[in-house]
Amino acid sequence: MSAEQKQNKPDFTQGVAASSVADGAMVVGRVGKADVLLTRQGGEWFAVGAHCTHYRGPLAKGLIVGDTIRCPLHHACFNLRTGEAVQAPAFDPIACWQVEHEGDQVFVRNKFVAPAPAASAVSPAAPESIVIVGGGAAGFAAAEMLRREGYEGPVTMISADQDPPVDRPNLSKDYLSGEAKDDWIPLWPRTLYAERHIDLQLGRRVTAIDTAARTVSIDDGSARSFGALLIATGADPVRLPIPGADSAEVLYLRTYADSRAIVERARTARRVVVAGASFIGLEVSAALRARNIEVEVVAPDQLPLDRIMGADVGRLIKSVHEAHGVRFHLGQTVTAIAGRAVSLSGGGTLDADFVVMGVGVRPAIALAEAAGLTLDRGIAVDQYLETSAPGVFAAGDIARWPDPHTGENVRIEHWVVAQRQGQVAARNMLGRRERFDAVPFFWSRQYDLAIKYVGHAERWDAIDIDGSLDARNCSLTYSRAGQRLAVATIARDRESLAAEAEFERGHRSA
Ligand SMILES: Cc1cc2nc3c(=O)[nH]c(=O)nc-3n(C[C@H](O)[C@H](O)[C@H](O)COP(=O)(O)OP(=O)(O)OC[C@H]3O[C@@H](n4cnc5c(N)ncnc54)[C@H](O)[C@@H]3O)c2cc1C
Ligand code: FES
């Protein structure tokens, strides 16, 4: 922000006329060097930090729902009274200031810090120790929440990754395109795990869970006992059973190391084949185009994202990629890879420096299966995210839970869903009985096109479009038998937040 723009913001320490702030309005001003958002909600006034603690989203463009404020970029949710980041993807609180009234003037001068929950607030029924299997979205969010809730018992997080938990969505976007630096990627600096007494075991794989003895076995031959366990092992990329699928020319993208490997190969590459036209394949294509690499996308679908978002969005996405120089080979699959030669089911051959396989993922449920937990194309959990074994919870890409909105059991592979499940599972491991009823949300960004999606529509019989896809300003409502199931938006962030809030009200009142 320029000095001039900063100058134009009202200085809240000098006071503003209360009558100049309409009920429900959000005004951004300054308190010292800080940007502060002032809002009046009925008879109450709130003053909080103006930027989201996730990626500094402008909260004034977000939405206030009850006593929370929601970020327009990726839907983090903060409590206006305490600043707490009550729902991921943000974890750190926003600052709060007191609002003082003098006549018709309101002044914002003094910051306050809401007290952290006291350890004594943790239920005496909380387990003696907690083990988390997985250092991804759900595992990290759970560990952070356990400490935020004041839990003081031992917390161990065991992760097969070599790296501490990372911002996985970035691995196919800014990091891959070269815009984000390495220091953007870790969710926390390494030292913070030690500071919060989280025993982070990296590069270690849990090989067995004994739900009766309440122990996990680790691949270094050791074992850990647990009072409560969270399984958050995520998903593994599908490997096609085709010749050459395991060759050095084929790269997969799940981990930070995978993304670094693609970046390394991209430095000298001129031509890449991307197998798969779903979100990963498309985001990888956009990132590689930003590096000026020729990209050929091969996928069995007739249009990208058709099955997830419908043909109209599919056509838009295809045209956006083509305008950036991507060539599509649709209705075909990769059948073999031999050195630079990539064979297609249609009979053609493409030349490529390397191939990125983005043909889907499978939930990593082998551990749960061997432990005898109930499975349902994932790990079956109840509304509290507890598995068929008491005290053993599951969250993230592996969990299939009863979705209160559709009434169906669903398993969803979204970053924010996994994090919010980790947060709810953490509180339930501490003895709460909090049902998981967050509305699923995901976003994707390809070039300058950002899509936000709330709700969940695996099948639909109608899509209503408001606005224009060509103008890239619209919302699409997916319904089945007259029931609104999901809303996708382009350039309408506040509508996306409003749809999320409406879905929330729908199932919380049901
Ligand atoms: C490149 C990329 C980009 C994405 N972009 C988006 C996006 O823009 N928006 C969106 O909504 N979603 C996105 N997703 C999906 C999102 O990242 C996942 O839904 C989310 O990470 C799932 O979280 P999780 O905790 O279930 O699993 P993960 O985050 O995958 O974590 C699983 C963890 O379990 C560990 N593990 C597995 N097995 C074992 C074992 N036996 N022992 C110990 N540890 C084990 C793994 O090492 C890992 O640490 C993206 C995914 C990828 C790969
Ligand atoms: S910047 Fe606010 S949620 Fe991402």
CSV table of N, CA and C in Angstrom, one decimal, residues 169-180 253 259 262-263 266-267 269 272 274 279-295 297 321 324 326 354 356 444-448:
chain,number,residue,atom,x,y,z
A,169,PRO,N,-1.6,-26.7,-0.7
A,169,PRO,CA,-2.2,-26.1,-1.9
A,169,PRO,C,-1.3,-25.2,-2.7
A,170,ASN,N,-0.3,-24.6,-2.0
A,170,ASN,CA,0.7,-23.8,-2.7
A,170,ASN,C,1.6,-24.5,-3.6
A,171,LEU,N,1.7,-25.9,-3.4
A,171,LEU,CA,2.7,-26.7,-4.1
A,171,LEU,C,2.4,-26.8,-5.6
A,172,SER,N,1.1,-26.6,-5.9
A,172,SER,CA,0.7,-26.7,-7.3
A,172,SER,C,0.4,-25.3,-7.9
A,173,LYS,N,0.6,-24.3,-7.1
A,173,LYS,CA,0.3,-22.9,-7.5
A,173,LYS,C,1.5,-22.0,-7.5
A,174,ASP,N,1.6,-21.1,-6.6
A,174,ASP,CA,2.7,-20.1,-6.6
A,174,ASP,C,4.1,-20.7,-6.4
A,175,TYR,N,4.2,-21.8,-5.6
A,175,TYR,CA,5.5,-22.4,-5.4
A,175,TYR,C,6.0,-23.0,-6.7
A,176,LEU,N,5.1,-23.7,-7.4
A,176,LEU,CA,5.5,-24.4,-8.6
A,176,LEU,C,5.8,-23.4,-9.7
A,177,SER,N,5.0,-22.3,-9.7
A,177,SER,CA,5.3,-21.3,-10.8
A,177,SER,C,6.5,-20.5,-10.5
A,178,GLY,N,7.0,-20.5,-9.3
A,178,GLY,CA,8.2,-19.8,-9.0
A,178,GLY,C,7.9,-18.5,-8.3
A,179,GLU,N,6.6,-18.2,-8.0
A,179,GLU,CA,6.3,-16.9,-7.3
A,179,GLU,C,6.5,-17.0,-5.8
A,180,ALA,N,6.2,-18.1,-5.2
A,180,ALA,CA,6.4,-18.3,-3.8
A,180,ALA,C,7.7,-18.8,-3.4
A,253,LEU,N,2.7,-35.5,-7.7
A,253,LEU,CA,2.7,-34.3,-6.8
A,253,LEU,C,1.8,-34.4,-5.6
A,259,SER,N,7.1,-31.4,-5.2
A,259,SER,CA,7.0,-30.1,-5.9
A,259,SER,C,8.4,-29.6,-6.2
A,262,ILE,N,9.7,-31.3,-9.2
A,262,ILE,CA,9.2,-30.8,-10.5
A,262,ILE,C,9.9,-29.5,-10.8
A,263,VAL,N,10.0,-28.6,-9.8
A,263,VAL,CA,10.7,-27.3,-10.0
A,263,VAL,C,12.1,-27.6,-10.6
A,266,ALA,N,11.9,-28.7,-14.1
A,266,ALA,CA,11.3,-27.6,-14.9
A,266,ALA,C,12.4,-26.6,-15.3
A,267,ARG,N,13.5,-26.5,-14.6
A,267,ARG,CA,14.5,-25.5,-14.9
A,267,ARG,C,15.1,-25.7,-16.3
A,269,ALA,N,13.6,-27.9,-18.6
A,269,ALA,CA,12.6,-28.6,-19.5
A,269,ALA,C,12.0,-27.6,-20.5
A,272,VAL,N,6.3,-30.5,-21.5
A,272,VAL,CA,5.9,-31.5,-20.5
A,272,VAL,C,4.5,-32.0,-20.8
A,274,VAL,N,1.1,-33.4,-19.1
A,274,VAL,CA,0.4,-33.5,-17.8
A,274,VAL,C,-0.8,-34.5,-18.1
A,279,PHE,N,-8.2,-30.7,-10.9
A,279,PHE,CA,-7.5,-29.5,-10.4
A,279,PHE,C,-6.0,-29.6,-10.4
A,280,ILE,N,-5.5,-30.7,-9.9
A,280,ILE,CA,-4.0,-30.8,-9.8
A,280,ILE,C,-3.4,-30.6,-11.2
A,281,GLY,N,-3.9,-31.4,-12.2
A,281,GLY,CA,-3.3,-31.3,-13.5
A,281,GLY,C,-3.4,-29.9,-14.1
A,282,LEU,N,-4.6,-29.3,-13.9
A,282,LEU,CA,-4.8,-28.0,-14.4
A,282,LEU,C,-3.9,-26.9,-13.7
A,283,GLU,N,-3.8,-27.0,-12.4
A,283,GLU,CA,-2.9,-26.0,-11.7
A,283,GLU,C,-1.5,-26.2,-12.1
A,284,VAL,N,-1.1,-27.5,-12.2
A,284,VAL,CA,0.3,-27.8,-12.6
A,284,VAL,C,0.5,-27.2,-14.0
A,285,SER,N,-0.4,-27.4,-14.9
A,285,SER,CA,-0.3,-26.8,-16.3
A,285,SER,C,-0.1,-25.3,-16.2
A,286,ALA,N,-0.9,-24.6,-15.5
A,286,ALA,CA,-0.8,-23.2,-15.4
A,286,ALA,C,0.5,-22.8,-14.8
A,287,ALA,N,1.0,-23.5,-13.8
A,287,ALA,CA,2.3,-23.1,-13.2
A,287,ALA,C,3.4,-23.3,-14.2
A,288,LEU,N,3.4,-24.4,-14.9
A,288,LEU,CA,4.4,-24.7,-15.9
A,288,LEU,C,4.4,-23.7,-17.0
A,289,ARG,N,3.2,-23.2,-17.4
A,289,ARG,CA,3.1,-22.2,-18.5
A,289,ARG,C,3.7,-20.9,-18.0
A,290,ALA,N,3.6,-20.6,-16.7
A,290,ALA,CA,4.2,-19.4,-16.1
A,290,ALA,C,5.7,-19.5,-16.3
A,291,ARG,N,6.2,-20.7,-16.3
A,291,ARG,CA,7.7,-20.9,-16.5
A,291,ARG,C,8.0,-21.0,-18.0
A,292,ASN,N,7.0,-20.8,-18.9
A,292,ASN,CA,7.2,-20.8,-20.3
A,292,ASN,C,7.5,-22.2,-20.9
A,293,ILE,N,7.0,-23.2,-20.2
A,293,ILE,CA,7.2,-24.5,-20.7
A,293,ILE,C,6.0,-24.9,-21.5
A,294,GLU,N,6.2,-25.6,-22.7
A,294,GLU,CA,5.1,-26.1,-23.5
A,294,GLU,C,4.4,-27.2,-22.7
A,295,VAL,N,3.0,-27.1,-22.7
A,295,VAL,CA,2.3,-28.1,-21.9
A,295,VAL,C,1.2,-28.8,-22.7
A,297,VAL,N,-1.9,-31.5,-22.2
A,297,VAL,CA,-2.7,-32.2,-21.2
A,297,VAL,C,-3.5,-33.4,-21.9
A,321,HIS,N,-7.1,-22.1,-20.6
A,321,HIS,CA,-5.8,-22.7,-20.7
A,321,HIS,C,-5.3,-22.6,-22.2
A,324,HIS,N,-3.7,-19.6,-23.0
A,324,HIS,CA,-2.3,-19.5,-22.4
A,324,HIS,C,-1.4,-20.5,-23.1
A,326,VAL,N,-1.8,-23.9,-23.7
A,326,VAL,CA,-1.9,-25.3,-23.4
A,326,VAL,C,-2.6,-26.1,-24.5
A,354,PHE,N,9.4,-34.5,-19.4
A,354,PHE,CA,8.9,-35.4,-18.3
A,354,PHE,C,7.4,-35.3,-18.3
A,356,VAL,N,3.9,-35.2,-15.8
A,356,VAL,CA,3.4,-35.1,-14.4
A,356,VAL,C,2.0,-35.9,-14.4
A,444,SER,N,-9.7,-23.0,-6.2
A,444,SER,CA,-8.6,-23.3,-7.2
A,444,SER,C,-8.2,-22.0,-7.9
A,445,ARG,N,-7.0,-21.9,-8.2
A,445,ARG,CA,-6.5,-20.8,-9.0
A,445,ARG,C,-5.7,-21.2,-10.2
A,446,GLN,N,-6.1,-20.8,-11.3
A,446,GLN,CA,-5.3,-21.1,-12.5
A,446,GLN,C,-5.1,-19.8,-13.3
A,447,TYR,N,-3.9,-19.4,-13.5
A,447,TYR,CA,-3.6,-18.1,-14.0
A,447,TYR,C,-4.2,-17.0,-13.1
A,448,ASP,N,-5.0,-16.1,-13.7
A,448,ASP,CA,-5.7,-15.1,-12.9
A,448,ASP,C,-7.2,-15.5,-12.6
